[in-house]
Short mmCIF file of C-alpha atoms and ligand atoms in Angstrom, two decimals:
data_model
loop_
_atom_site.label_atom_id
_atom_site.label_comp_id
_atom_site.label_asym_id
_atom_site.label_seq_id
_atom_site.Cartn_x
_atom_site.Cartn_y
_atom_site.Cartn_z
CA UNK A 1 -94.03 93.65 -116.49
CA UNK A 2 -90.39 95.13 -115.05
CA UNK A 3 -87.04 93.39 -115.61
CA UNK A 4 -87.12 89.96 -114.36
CA UNK A 5 -84.35 88.76 -111.81
CA UNK A 6 -81.66 86.84 -113.49
CA UNK A 7 -81.23 82.94 -112.97
CA UNK A 8 -83.43 80.92 -110.76
CA UNK A 9 -84.26 82.20 -107.03
CA UNK A 10 -82.68 80.15 -104.08
CA UNK A 11 -83.94 76.83 -102.67
CA UNK A 12 -84.38 78.13 -99.34
CA UNK A 13 -86.53 81.06 -100.79
CA UNK A 14 -88.89 78.89 -103.15
CA UNK A 15 -89.22 76.90 -99.97
CA UNK A 16 -90.13 79.37 -97.21
CA UNK A 17 -92.70 80.73 -100.20
CA UNK A 18 -94.27 77.44 -100.70
CA UNK A 19 -95.26 76.41 -97.07
CA UNK A 20 -96.14 80.15 -96.07
CA UNK A 21 -98.44 80.60 -98.48
CA UNK A 22 -99.55 76.54 -98.70
CA UNK A 23 -98.31 75.67 -102.04
CA UNK A 24 -95.81 72.57 -99.88
CA UNK A 25 -95.60 70.95 -97.66
CA UNK A 26 -93.55 68.40 -95.72
CA UNK A 27 -95.85 65.03 -95.33
CA UNK A 28 -96.86 64.06 -91.90
CA UNK A 29 -95.37 67.49 -90.92
CA UNK A 30 -96.49 67.36 -87.61
CA UNK A 31 -94.75 63.93 -87.09
CA UNK A 32 -91.49 65.22 -87.67
CA UNK A 33 -92.27 64.34 -92.38
CA UNK A 34 -91.30 61.26 -94.23
CA UNK A 35 -87.81 61.77 -96.65
CA UNK A 36 -88.75 62.27 -100.58
CA UNK A 37 -92.65 63.10 -100.05
CA UNK A 38 -94.61 66.34 -99.85
CA UNK A 39 -98.44 67.76 -99.67
CA UNK A 40 -99.74 70.14 -102.00
CA UNK A 41 -101.48 72.62 -100.06
CA UNK A 42 -104.28 74.12 -101.02
CA UNK A 43 -103.10 77.09 -103.44
CA UNK A 44 -100.42 73.83 -104.56
CA UNK A 45 -102.90 71.69 -105.66
CA UNK A 46 -104.84 74.20 -107.29
CA UNK A 47 -101.11 74.40 -109.57
CA UNK A 48 -100.08 70.40 -109.58
CA UNK A 49 -103.96 70.20 -111.41
CA UNK A 50 -103.55 73.68 -113.88
CA UNK A 51 -100.60 71.93 -115.23
CA UNK A 52 -101.40 68.71 -115.84
CA UNK A 53 -104.77 69.90 -117.52
CA UNK A 54 -102.80 72.23 -119.68
CA UNK A 55 -100.56 68.95 -120.34
CA UNK A 56 -103.86 67.37 -121.06
CA UNK A 57 -105.25 69.65 -123.43
CA UNK A 58 -102.68 69.89 -125.61
CA UNK A 59 -101.46 66.14 -126.08
CA UNK A 60 -104.89 64.64 -125.75
CA UNK A 61 -107.81 66.93 -126.17
CA UNK A 62 -106.21 69.82 -128.84
CA UNK A 63 -104.59 66.43 -131.08
CA UNK A 64 -106.19 64.03 -132.74
CA UNK A 65 -103.71 60.87 -133.00
CA UNK A 66 -103.75 60.73 -129.09
CA UNK A 67 -105.70 59.25 -126.69
CA UNK A 68 -105.86 58.59 -122.48
CA UNK A 69 -105.08 55.88 -120.35
CA UNK A 70 -106.36 56.09 -116.73
CA UNK A 71 -104.30 52.34 -115.28
CA UNK A 72 -103.85 50.98 -112.14
CA UNK A 73 -100.98 51.74 -110.17
CA UNK A 74 -100.36 47.91 -109.25
CA UNK A 75 -99.51 45.58 -111.79
CA UNK A 76 -99.62 41.33 -112.18
CA UNK A 77 -95.05 41.52 -111.67
CA UNK A 78 -94.38 40.02 -114.77
CA UNK A 79 -95.46 43.34 -116.23
CA UNK A 80 -92.11 44.34 -114.30
CA UNK A 81 -90.09 41.01 -115.24
CA UNK A 82 -90.97 41.36 -119.01
CA UNK A 83 -89.81 45.90 -118.81
CA UNK A 84 -86.33 44.37 -117.65
CA UNK A 85 -87.39 46.19 -113.40
CA UNK A 86 -86.76 43.70 -111.61
CA UNK A 87 -83.36 42.91 -113.01
CA UNK A 88 -82.43 46.22 -113.99
CA UNK A 89 -84.34 49.25 -111.88
CA UNK A 90 -81.45 49.59 -110.11
CA UNK A 91 -78.61 52.24 -108.67
CA UNK A 92 -74.81 51.34 -107.65
CA UNK A 93 -75.52 52.09 -103.44
CA UNK A 94 -72.34 52.70 -101.46
CA UNK A 95 -72.28 51.80 -97.65
CA UNK A 96 -69.58 53.93 -94.85
CA UNK A 97 -68.73 51.46 -92.40
CA UNK A 98 -68.33 53.78 -90.07
CA UNK A 99 -71.61 55.86 -89.71
CA UNK A 100 -73.17 53.00 -91.86
CA UNK A 101 -75.07 55.95 -93.82
CA UNK A 102 -75.50 55.07 -97.27
CA UNK A 103 -75.57 56.92 -100.70
CA UNK A 104 -75.72 57.00 -104.18
CA UNK A 105 -72.54 55.91 -105.78
CA UNK A 106 -72.77 58.32 -109.05
CA UNK A 107 -73.78 61.36 -107.06
CA UNK A 108 -70.69 61.16 -105.00
CA UNK A 109 -67.93 63.74 -105.87
CA UNK A 110 -65.37 61.81 -103.61
CA UNK A 111 -64.77 58.21 -102.47
CA UNK A 112 -64.95 58.81 -98.94
CA UNK A 113 -68.61 58.93 -96.45
CA UNK A 114 -69.68 63.33 -97.47
CA UNK A 115 -70.99 62.61 -93.70
CA UNK A 116 -68.09 61.38 -91.23
CA UNK A 117 -65.40 61.13 -94.15
CA UNK A 118 -65.57 56.59 -93.41
CA UNK A 119 -64.39 54.50 -95.90
CA UNK A 120 -67.12 53.42 -97.97
CA UNK A 121 -67.78 49.74 -99.42
CA UNK A 122 -67.93 48.69 -102.33
CA UNK A 123 -71.19 49.92 -104.85
CA UNK A 124 -73.78 47.55 -105.22
CA UNK A 125 -77.33 47.14 -106.69
CA UNK A 126 -79.89 48.62 -104.99
CA UNK A 127 -83.83 48.11 -107.09
CA UNK A 128 -85.45 50.93 -106.89
CA UNK A 129 -89.29 49.54 -107.00
CA UNK A 130 -91.24 49.26 -103.71
CA UNK A 131 -92.86 45.74 -103.12
CA UNK A 132 -95.41 44.85 -101.09
CA UNK A 133 -98.12 41.84 -100.97
CA UNK A 134 -101.24 41.25 -102.66
CA UNK A 135 -103.85 39.93 -100.51
CA UNK A 136 -103.96 38.72 -96.64
CA UNK A 137 -100.28 36.20 -97.30
CA UNK A 138 -96.75 37.57 -96.71
CA UNK A 139 -95.18 35.29 -99.21
CA UNK A 140 -93.03 35.30 -102.19
CA UNK A 141 -96.26 34.69 -104.59
CA UNK A 142 -98.36 37.90 -103.66
CA UNK A 143 -95.12 39.74 -104.05
CA UNK A 144 -96.20 43.29 -105.99
CA UNK A 145 -94.86 46.55 -106.81
CA UNK A 146 -96.45 49.80 -106.74
CA UNK A 147 -95.36 50.84 -110.55
CA UNK A 148 -91.94 52.78 -110.33
CA UNK A 149 -92.98 54.54 -113.84
CA UNK A 150 -96.43 54.72 -115.84
CA UNK A 151 -95.49 53.71 -119.50
CA UNK A 152 -96.17 50.07 -118.59
CA UNK A 153 -99.89 50.09 -118.02
CA UNK A 154 -99.85 52.03 -121.59
CA UNK A 155 -97.64 49.06 -123.32
CA UNK A 156 -99.70 46.42 -122.48
CA UNK A 157 -103.08 47.75 -123.21
CA UNK A 158 -102.12 48.19 -126.45
CA UNK A 159 -104.06 45.95 -127.59
CA UNK A 160 -106.61 46.80 -125.62
CA UNK A 161 -106.86 50.69 -127.81
CA UNK A 162 -106.02 49.57 -130.72
CA UNK A 163 -109.17 47.07 -130.82
CA UNK A 164 -111.53 49.13 -128.57
CA UNK A 165 -110.19 52.81 -130.79
CA UNK A 166 -109.67 51.54 -134.13
CA UNK A 167 -106.42 53.32 -133.99
CA UNK A 168 -104.24 53.44 -137.29
CA UNK A 169 -100.34 54.52 -137.12
CA UNK A 170 -98.80 56.64 -136.61
CA UNK A 171 -100.80 57.16 -132.41
CA UNK A 172 -100.45 57.99 -128.85
CA UNK A 173 -101.34 56.82 -125.96
CA UNK A 174 -101.04 59.12 -122.66
CA UNK A 175 -101.48 58.66 -118.74
CA UNK A 176 -100.83 60.85 -115.23
CA UNK A 177 -100.55 59.70 -112.35
CA UNK A 178 -98.39 58.35 -108.91
CA UNK A 179 -95.14 56.44 -109.48
CA UNK A 180 -92.85 55.29 -106.69
CA UNK A 181 -89.47 55.00 -106.64
CA UNK A 182 -87.00 54.00 -103.27
CA UNK A 183 -84.46 56.65 -104.59
CA UNK A 184 -81.17 56.22 -102.11
CA UNK A 185 -81.20 60.11 -101.87
CA UNK A 186 -83.51 62.22 -102.36
CA UNK A 187 -83.23 66.36 -102.63
CA UNK A 188 -83.34 69.28 -103.74
CA UNK A 189 -87.10 69.77 -102.45
CA UNK A 190 -89.71 67.91 -104.63
CA UNK A 191 -87.59 67.41 -107.64
CA UNK A 192 -86.39 63.82 -106.73
CA UNK A 193 -88.36 62.27 -104.68
CA UNK A 194 -89.98 58.61 -103.28
CA UNK A 195 -93.56 59.68 -104.07
CA UNK A 196 -93.99 61.46 -107.59
CA UNK A 197 -96.46 62.27 -110.80
CA UNK A 198 -95.34 61.05 -114.43
CA UNK A 199 -97.23 62.71 -117.34
CA UNK A 200 -96.02 60.13 -120.35
CA UNK A 201 -96.90 59.16 -123.69
CA UNK A 202 -96.23 56.58 -125.59
CA UNK A 203 -96.28 57.53 -129.98
CA UNK A 204 -96.32 54.72 -131.75
CA UNK A 205 -95.03 55.07 -135.15
CA UNK A 206 -94.23 52.27 -137.91
CA UNK A 207 -90.70 51.18 -137.77
CA UNK A 208 -88.24 53.89 -139.86
CA UNK A 209 -90.72 56.76 -139.32
CA UNK A 210 -89.34 57.06 -135.69
CA UNK A 211 -86.11 59.16 -135.92
CA UNK A 212 -89.18 61.90 -137.68
CA UNK A 213 -91.30 61.89 -134.61
CA UNK A 214 -88.33 61.81 -132.53
CA UNK A 215 -88.16 65.22 -133.86
CA UNK A 216 -91.70 65.87 -134.03
CA UNK A 217 -92.32 64.89 -129.98
CA UNK A 218 -88.73 67.12 -128.72
CA UNK A 219 -90.09 70.10 -130.41
CA UNK A 220 -93.21 69.70 -129.31
CA UNK A 221 -92.47 69.21 -126.13
CA UNK A 222 -90.10 72.35 -125.52
CA UNK A 223 -93.49 74.29 -127.28
CA UNK A 224 -95.33 73.26 -124.10
CA UNK A 225 -93.01 74.90 -121.96
CA UNK A 226 -92.83 77.94 -123.27
CA UNK A 227 -96.25 78.33 -124.54
CA UNK A 228 -96.83 78.34 -120.55
CA UNK A 229 -94.41 80.80 -119.82
CA UNK A 230 -90.90 79.01 -119.16
CA UNK A 231 -87.96 81.22 -120.46
CA UNK A 232 -86.80 79.77 -123.52
CA UNK A 233 -83.40 80.68 -121.47
CA UNK A 234 -83.39 78.66 -118.79
CA UNK A 235 -84.59 74.91 -120.98
CA UNK A 236 -82.20 73.31 -122.79
CA UNK A 237 -81.67 69.54 -124.61
CA UNK A 238 -79.27 66.89 -123.12
CA UNK A 239 -78.27 64.55 -125.82
CA UNK A 240 -77.40 60.89 -124.64
CA UNK A 241 -74.03 60.17 -126.15
CA UNK A 242 -75.34 56.94 -128.40
CA UNK A 243 -72.27 54.80 -126.83
CA UNK A 244 -73.91 55.38 -123.11
CA UNK A 245 -77.77 54.37 -124.35
CA UNK A 246 -79.33 51.39 -123.34
CA UNK A 247 -79.36 48.65 -125.91
CA UNK A 248 -83.19 49.22 -126.71
CA UNK A 249 -82.77 53.08 -126.95
CA UNK A 250 -82.53 54.34 -130.53
CA UNK A 251 -81.96 57.84 -129.68
CA UNK A 252 -82.80 59.59 -126.05
CA UNK A 253 -82.70 63.56 -125.27
CA UNK A 254 -83.56 65.46 -121.75
CA UNK A 255 -84.87 68.05 -121.91
CA UNK A 256 -83.15 70.10 -118.76
CA UNK A 257 -83.51 73.17 -116.63
CA UNK A 258 -82.22 75.50 -114.83
CA UNK A 259 -83.53 74.55 -111.56
CA UNK A 260 -82.01 76.30 -108.10
CA UNK A 261 -79.56 73.28 -108.06
CA UNK A 262 -78.18 74.05 -111.74
CA UNK A 263 -79.83 72.07 -114.84
CA UNK A 264 -81.17 69.20 -114.63
CA UNK A 265 -83.43 66.79 -116.03
CA UNK A 266 -87.48 67.95 -116.44
CA UNK A 267 -88.32 65.78 -119.14
CA UNK A 268 -86.82 62.66 -121.05
CA UNK A 269 -87.83 61.98 -124.69
CA UNK A 270 -86.64 58.81 -125.76
CA UNK A 271 -86.42 56.23 -128.95
CA UNK A 272 -87.56 52.90 -127.65
CA UNK A 273 -87.49 50.65 -130.51
CA UNK A 274 -90.06 48.15 -130.32
CA UNK A 275 -88.11 46.62 -127.09
CA UNK A 276 -91.13 46.92 -124.12
CA UNK A 277 -93.67 45.36 -126.76
CA UNK A 278 -91.47 42.93 -127.79
CA UNK A 279 -90.59 42.28 -124.15
CA UNK A 280 -94.05 41.81 -123.33
CA UNK A 281 -95.39 39.67 -126.50
CA UNK A 282 -92.67 37.38 -125.22
CA UNK A 283 -93.74 37.16 -121.77
CA UNK A 284 -97.43 37.35 -121.66
CA UNK A 285 -97.32 35.27 -125.07
CA UNK A 286 -99.92 37.13 -125.93
CA UNK A 287 -99.47 39.88 -130.00
CA UNK A 288 -98.46 42.42 -129.80
CA UNK A 289 -98.29 43.26 -133.62
CA UNK A 290 -100.15 45.64 -135.73
CA UNK A 291 -101.76 45.05 -138.73
CA UNK A 292 -101.63 47.66 -141.27
CA UNK A 293 -104.07 47.42 -143.91
CA UNK A 294 -101.78 49.90 -146.14
CA UNK A 295 -99.09 47.65 -146.90
CA UNK A 296 -100.87 44.56 -145.72
CA UNK A 297 -97.84 43.39 -142.71
CA UNK A 298 -98.21 42.62 -139.50
CA UNK A 299 -94.93 44.12 -137.07
CA UNK A 300 -94.67 45.94 -133.99
CA UNK A 301 -94.80 49.45 -134.38
CA UNK A 302 -91.78 51.28 -132.73
CA UNK A 303 -92.40 53.70 -129.64
CA UNK A 304 -91.03 57.75 -128.89
CA UNK A 305 -91.76 57.97 -125.12
CA UNK A 306 -91.51 61.72 -123.93
CA UNK A 307 -91.74 61.43 -120.04
CA UNK A 308 -92.48 64.03 -118.28
CA UNK A 309 -92.00 64.89 -114.00
CA UNK A 310 -94.92 66.47 -112.31
CA UNK A 311 -93.41 67.32 -110.00
CA UNK A 312 -90.25 68.79 -111.66
CA UNK A 313 -93.23 71.26 -113.87
CA UNK A 314 -94.63 72.24 -111.05
CA UNK A 315 -91.03 73.52 -109.87
CA UNK A 316 -89.83 74.56 -112.71
CA UNK A 317 -92.85 76.79 -113.13
CA UNK A 318 -92.73 78.23 -109.69
CA UNK A 319 -88.79 78.93 -110.47
CA UNK A 320 -89.39 80.38 -113.80
CA UNK A 321 -92.73 82.38 -112.44
CA UNK A 322 -90.42 83.73 -109.05
CA UNK A 323 -89.41 87.34 -109.15
CA UNK A 324 -88.51 89.69 -106.18
CA UNK A 325 -89.45 93.87 -107.60
CA UNK A 326 -88.89 97.02 -105.66
CA UNK A 327 -92.51 98.44 -104.49
CA UNK A 328 -91.78 102.31 -103.55
CA UNK A 329 -89.38 101.31 -99.96
CA UNK A 330 -89.74 98.00 -99.65
CA UNK A 331 -89.87 94.31 -101.99
CA UNK A 332 -92.41 92.44 -103.65
CA UNK A 333 -92.39 89.21 -104.24
CA UNK A 334 -94.53 87.75 -107.47
CA UNK A 335 -95.41 84.61 -109.54
CA UNK A 336 -95.51 85.69 -112.78
CA UNK A 337 -97.61 82.36 -113.73
CA UNK A 338 -99.50 82.16 -117.12
CA UNK A 339 -103.10 82.83 -116.30
CA UNK A 340 -103.84 79.22 -117.75
CA UNK A 341 -101.26 77.81 -114.71
CA UNK A 342 -101.78 80.55 -111.95
CA UNK A 343 -104.11 78.77 -108.66
CA UNK A 344 -106.11 81.25 -108.32
CA UNK A 345 -107.38 83.62 -111.45
CA UNK A 346 -108.61 86.59 -108.97
CA UNK A 347 -109.35 87.73 -105.91
CA UNK A 348 -111.83 90.11 -104.83
CA UNK A 349 -111.43 92.07 -101.73
CA UNK A 350 -113.82 94.46 -100.19
CA UNK A 351 -112.01 97.71 -98.75
CA UNK A 352 -113.24 97.05 -95.48
CA UNK A 353 -115.09 94.49 -93.49
CA UNK A 354 -118.56 97.16 -93.41
CA UNK A 355 -121.34 94.67 -94.04
CA UNK A 356 -123.14 96.79 -96.87
CA UNK A 357 -119.61 96.58 -98.37
CA UNK A 358 -119.51 93.44 -97.88
CA UNK A 359 -123.06 92.16 -99.57
CA UNK A 360 -122.13 93.97 -102.53
CA UNK A 361 -118.06 91.96 -102.98
CA UNK A 362 -120.10 88.86 -101.87
CA UNK A 363 -122.23 89.38 -105.36
CA UNK A 364 -119.28 90.33 -107.27
CA UNK A 365 -117.90 87.01 -105.99
CA UNK A 366 -120.93 85.13 -106.78
CA UNK A 367 -120.89 86.41 -110.29
CA UNK A 368 -117.25 85.93 -111.15
CA UNK A 369 -116.64 82.36 -109.17
CA UNK A 370 -119.27 80.85 -111.26
CA UNK A 371 -116.92 80.76 -114.54
CA UNK A 372 -113.07 80.94 -113.49
CA UNK A 373 -111.39 79.99 -110.21
CA UNK A 374 -111.18 83.42 -107.59
CA UNK A 375 -111.18 83.85 -103.93
CA UNK A 376 -112.37 85.97 -101.47
CA UNK A 377 -110.58 87.63 -99.35
CA UNK A 378 -111.72 90.54 -96.67
CA UNK A 379 -109.05 90.28 -93.67
CA UNK A 380 -106.28 92.99 -93.43
CA UNK A 381 -105.16 95.54 -95.15
CA UNK A 382 -105.51 95.74 -98.95
CA UNK A 383 -101.78 96.00 -99.43
CA UNK A 384 -101.74 93.58 -97.47
CA UNK A 385 -103.90 91.44 -99.88
CA UNK A 386 -102.12 92.56 -103.09
CA UNK A 387 -98.90 90.84 -101.62
CA UNK A 388 -100.22 87.95 -100.04
CA UNK A 389 -102.34 87.13 -104.23
CA UNK A 390 -99.11 88.59 -105.67
CA UNK A 391 -96.63 85.66 -103.63
CA UNK A 392 -99.15 82.90 -105.09
CA UNK A 393 -99.67 84.69 -108.70
CA UNK A 394 -102.70 85.47 -108.60
CA UNK A 395 -103.55 87.14 -111.77
CA UNK A 396 -106.27 89.81 -111.17
CA UNK A 397 -107.84 91.14 -107.93
CA UNK A 398 -111.15 93.19 -108.23
CA UNK A 399 -111.43 95.58 -105.19
CA UNK A 400 -114.88 96.37 -104.23
CA UNK A 401 -114.42 99.90 -102.22
CA UNK A 402 -117.29 102.64 -101.32
CA UNK A 403 -117.83 104.22 -104.73
CA UNK A 404 -118.93 100.34 -105.71
CA UNK A 405 -122.39 100.45 -103.44
CA UNK A 406 -122.40 104.63 -105.79
CA UNK A 407 -121.97 103.60 -109.14
CA UNK A 408 -122.12 99.97 -109.72
CA UNK A 409 -118.37 99.44 -110.70
CA UNK A 410 -115.37 98.21 -109.28
CA UNK A 411 -111.48 98.38 -109.93
CA UNK A 412 -109.55 95.64 -111.47
CA UNK A 413 -106.02 95.35 -110.55
CA UNK A 414 -102.72 93.71 -112.69
CA UNK A 415 -100.74 91.67 -111.00
CA UNK A 416 -98.20 92.64 -113.69
CA UNK A 417 -97.94 95.62 -114.35
CA UNK A 418 -100.60 96.89 -111.30
CA UNK A 419 -101.81 98.66 -113.56
CA UNK A 420 -106.30 99.10 -112.44
CA UNK A 421 -109.19 99.69 -114.78
CA UNK A 422 -112.76 100.05 -113.49
CA UNK A 423 -115.49 98.82 -114.45
CA UNK A 424 -119.39 97.84 -114.05
CA UNK A 425 -120.14 95.52 -112.04
CA UNK A 426 -122.68 93.59 -114.53
CA UNK A 427 -119.61 93.19 -116.93
CA UNK A 428 -117.18 92.20 -114.27
CA UNK A 429 -116.91 88.31 -115.52
CA UNK A 430 -117.34 88.81 -118.31
CA UNK A 431 -114.47 91.32 -119.10
CA UNK A 432 -112.19 88.52 -116.43
CA UNK A 433 -112.86 85.52 -118.91
CA UNK A 434 -111.49 88.07 -121.98
CA UNK A 435 -108.49 89.02 -119.79
CA UNK A 436 -107.25 85.19 -118.82
CA UNK A 437 -107.80 84.36 -122.12
CA UNK A 438 -104.80 87.02 -123.27
CA UNK A 439 -107.08 90.25 -123.99
CA UNK A 440 -105.00 92.99 -123.66
CA UNK A 441 -105.40 94.21 -119.87
CA UNK A 442 -105.49 98.32 -120.69
CA UNK A 443 -108.82 97.87 -123.12
CA UNK A 444 -111.41 98.90 -121.21
CA UNK A 445 -114.97 97.42 -122.20
CA UNK A 446 -117.78 99.06 -122.65
CA UNK A 447 -118.67 101.60 -119.97
CA UNK A 448 -114.95 101.72 -118.07
CA UNK A 449 -113.13 104.53 -117.10
CA UNK A 450 -109.33 104.36 -117.03
CA UNK A 451 -108.34 104.59 -112.81
CA UNK A 452 -104.92 106.73 -111.48
CA UNK A 453 -103.12 104.97 -109.40
CA UNK A 454 -101.60 107.69 -106.95
N1 GAP B 1 -90.87 55.82 -118.59
C1 GAP B 1 -89.87 56.17 -118.38
C2 GAP B 1 -88.84 57.29 -117.19
O1 GAP B 1 -90.51 57.08 -116.51
P1 GAP B 1 -87.09 58.33 -116.07
O2 GAP B 1 -86.29 59.52 -116.36
O3 GAP B 1 -86.80 57.38 -115.79
O4 GAP B 1 -88.58 57.67 -117.38
C3 GAP B 1 -89.15 59.70 -116.54
O5 GAP B 1 -88.44 59.54 -115.69
C4 GAP B 1 -89.80 62.21 -115.74
O6 GAP B 1 -89.85 61.25 -114.46
C5 GAP B 1 -88.24 62.24 -115.18
O7 GAP B 1 -87.92 63.37 -116.12
C6 GAP B 1 -88.39 63.50 -113.95
O8 GAP B 1 -89.06 64.46 -114.56
C7 GAP B 1 -89.75 62.58 -113.81
N2 GAP B 1 -88.48 61.44 -112.03
C8 GAP B 1 -88.35 60.76 -112.51
N3 GAP B 1 -87.83 60.39 -110.59
C9 GAP B 1 -88.28 61.17 -109.87
C10 GAP B 1 -88.12 61.47 -108.95
N4 GAP B 1 -87.48 60.43 -107.94
N5 GAP B 1 -88.89 62.08 -108.44
C11 GAP B 1 -89.36 63.63 -109.20
N6 GAP B 1 -89.46 63.42 -110.59
C12 GAP B 1 -88.97 62.13 -111.00
#
């Protein structure tokens, strides 16, 4: 792999690539879009699913102390009274007395309107939860909220999970899903939106062991980003000062990523003590206690909560993978995704549209696509098709040429080095599976031959 560009690409370049290659579009674009809402295109949806799968595999499937849940977005509104969201989940809002634009006070550098320079009102607290009504009657009794975090669905199910899985502490619950916040200002592409996805963990521990488990989760989450290709130098940990923590939080660290706008929050890791379970016990009247059979005690566990944003992960993986490399007289834009994260793993490219070549290439595609997410592309010149695959980060291209019809071999080209090897069609799928799992690209399978690139 060549030397990578230092620092993140500009947001403009990323947005343009995402639009051009079907990664992310503005929501309802034909109507002018909707601020803070985004659509994932054919390539973006694969990228997002791969990130979520990599998280799910590492957090739920590879661990025997974690279980998953998928809880509803709409919940009994008492949930949000208990959690403190109804009274506390707000940001300070100011309005310009002249042009009436509204801003988040703590995001302003000066005490004047950034748009017209007008005088601003005193800040007032603006609740970020979206409200709607459940059922056909629009009355106060029917108000429900779109969940602003997935966490509460896990807390309220704590007794259900303990009873049905017979889990003993320490153990955790994980959930992925949509969350909604009526952010006063959105921006930086998908970084701050009004509809987004979270990947959250609530890890329940015996009080007294919480500090140790906090360290474990902070390190585990940092390792996860690095495992899937985020460069270490683009990650930082920000420790929230003790005096600024909410009354219930014992420690909070943000995992920060070097986004185009600078280092900003990618994930929060919090020691939330027994606050949430205690609140739900108080508001529901149902016991949230855990019976510790080893010590014969009843207590409410403490919780460590690593909470990550899927869309911020998508942005971070895009930034970290992005590169522009000189290639002959041109610049090659390439996304160096980890193979597990890459939206398309293999592209099958017949050298020409001639019927006999297409038939052979279709057969190759069929062989590969049963086990690998592959794309078939027979449009435009081969050079352009390589560029297109580089731009969406496809690790391998398989080229079918006229010689393939004679020797039953195809060429595999690797994205990062652009090196090529020629392998028998009979083994191509098997070889690609191995290469995608990390086997050295340059090692030929039996019957393969090296290719010199002119
Ligand atoms: N349950 C804890 C919780 O929700 P948070 O720090 O408010 O904590 C967790 O949110 C993560 O969710 C953030 O680190 C970020 O990745 C993501 N997130 C929060 N608000 C977001 C928004 N408006 N747009 C996109 N992602 C957001």
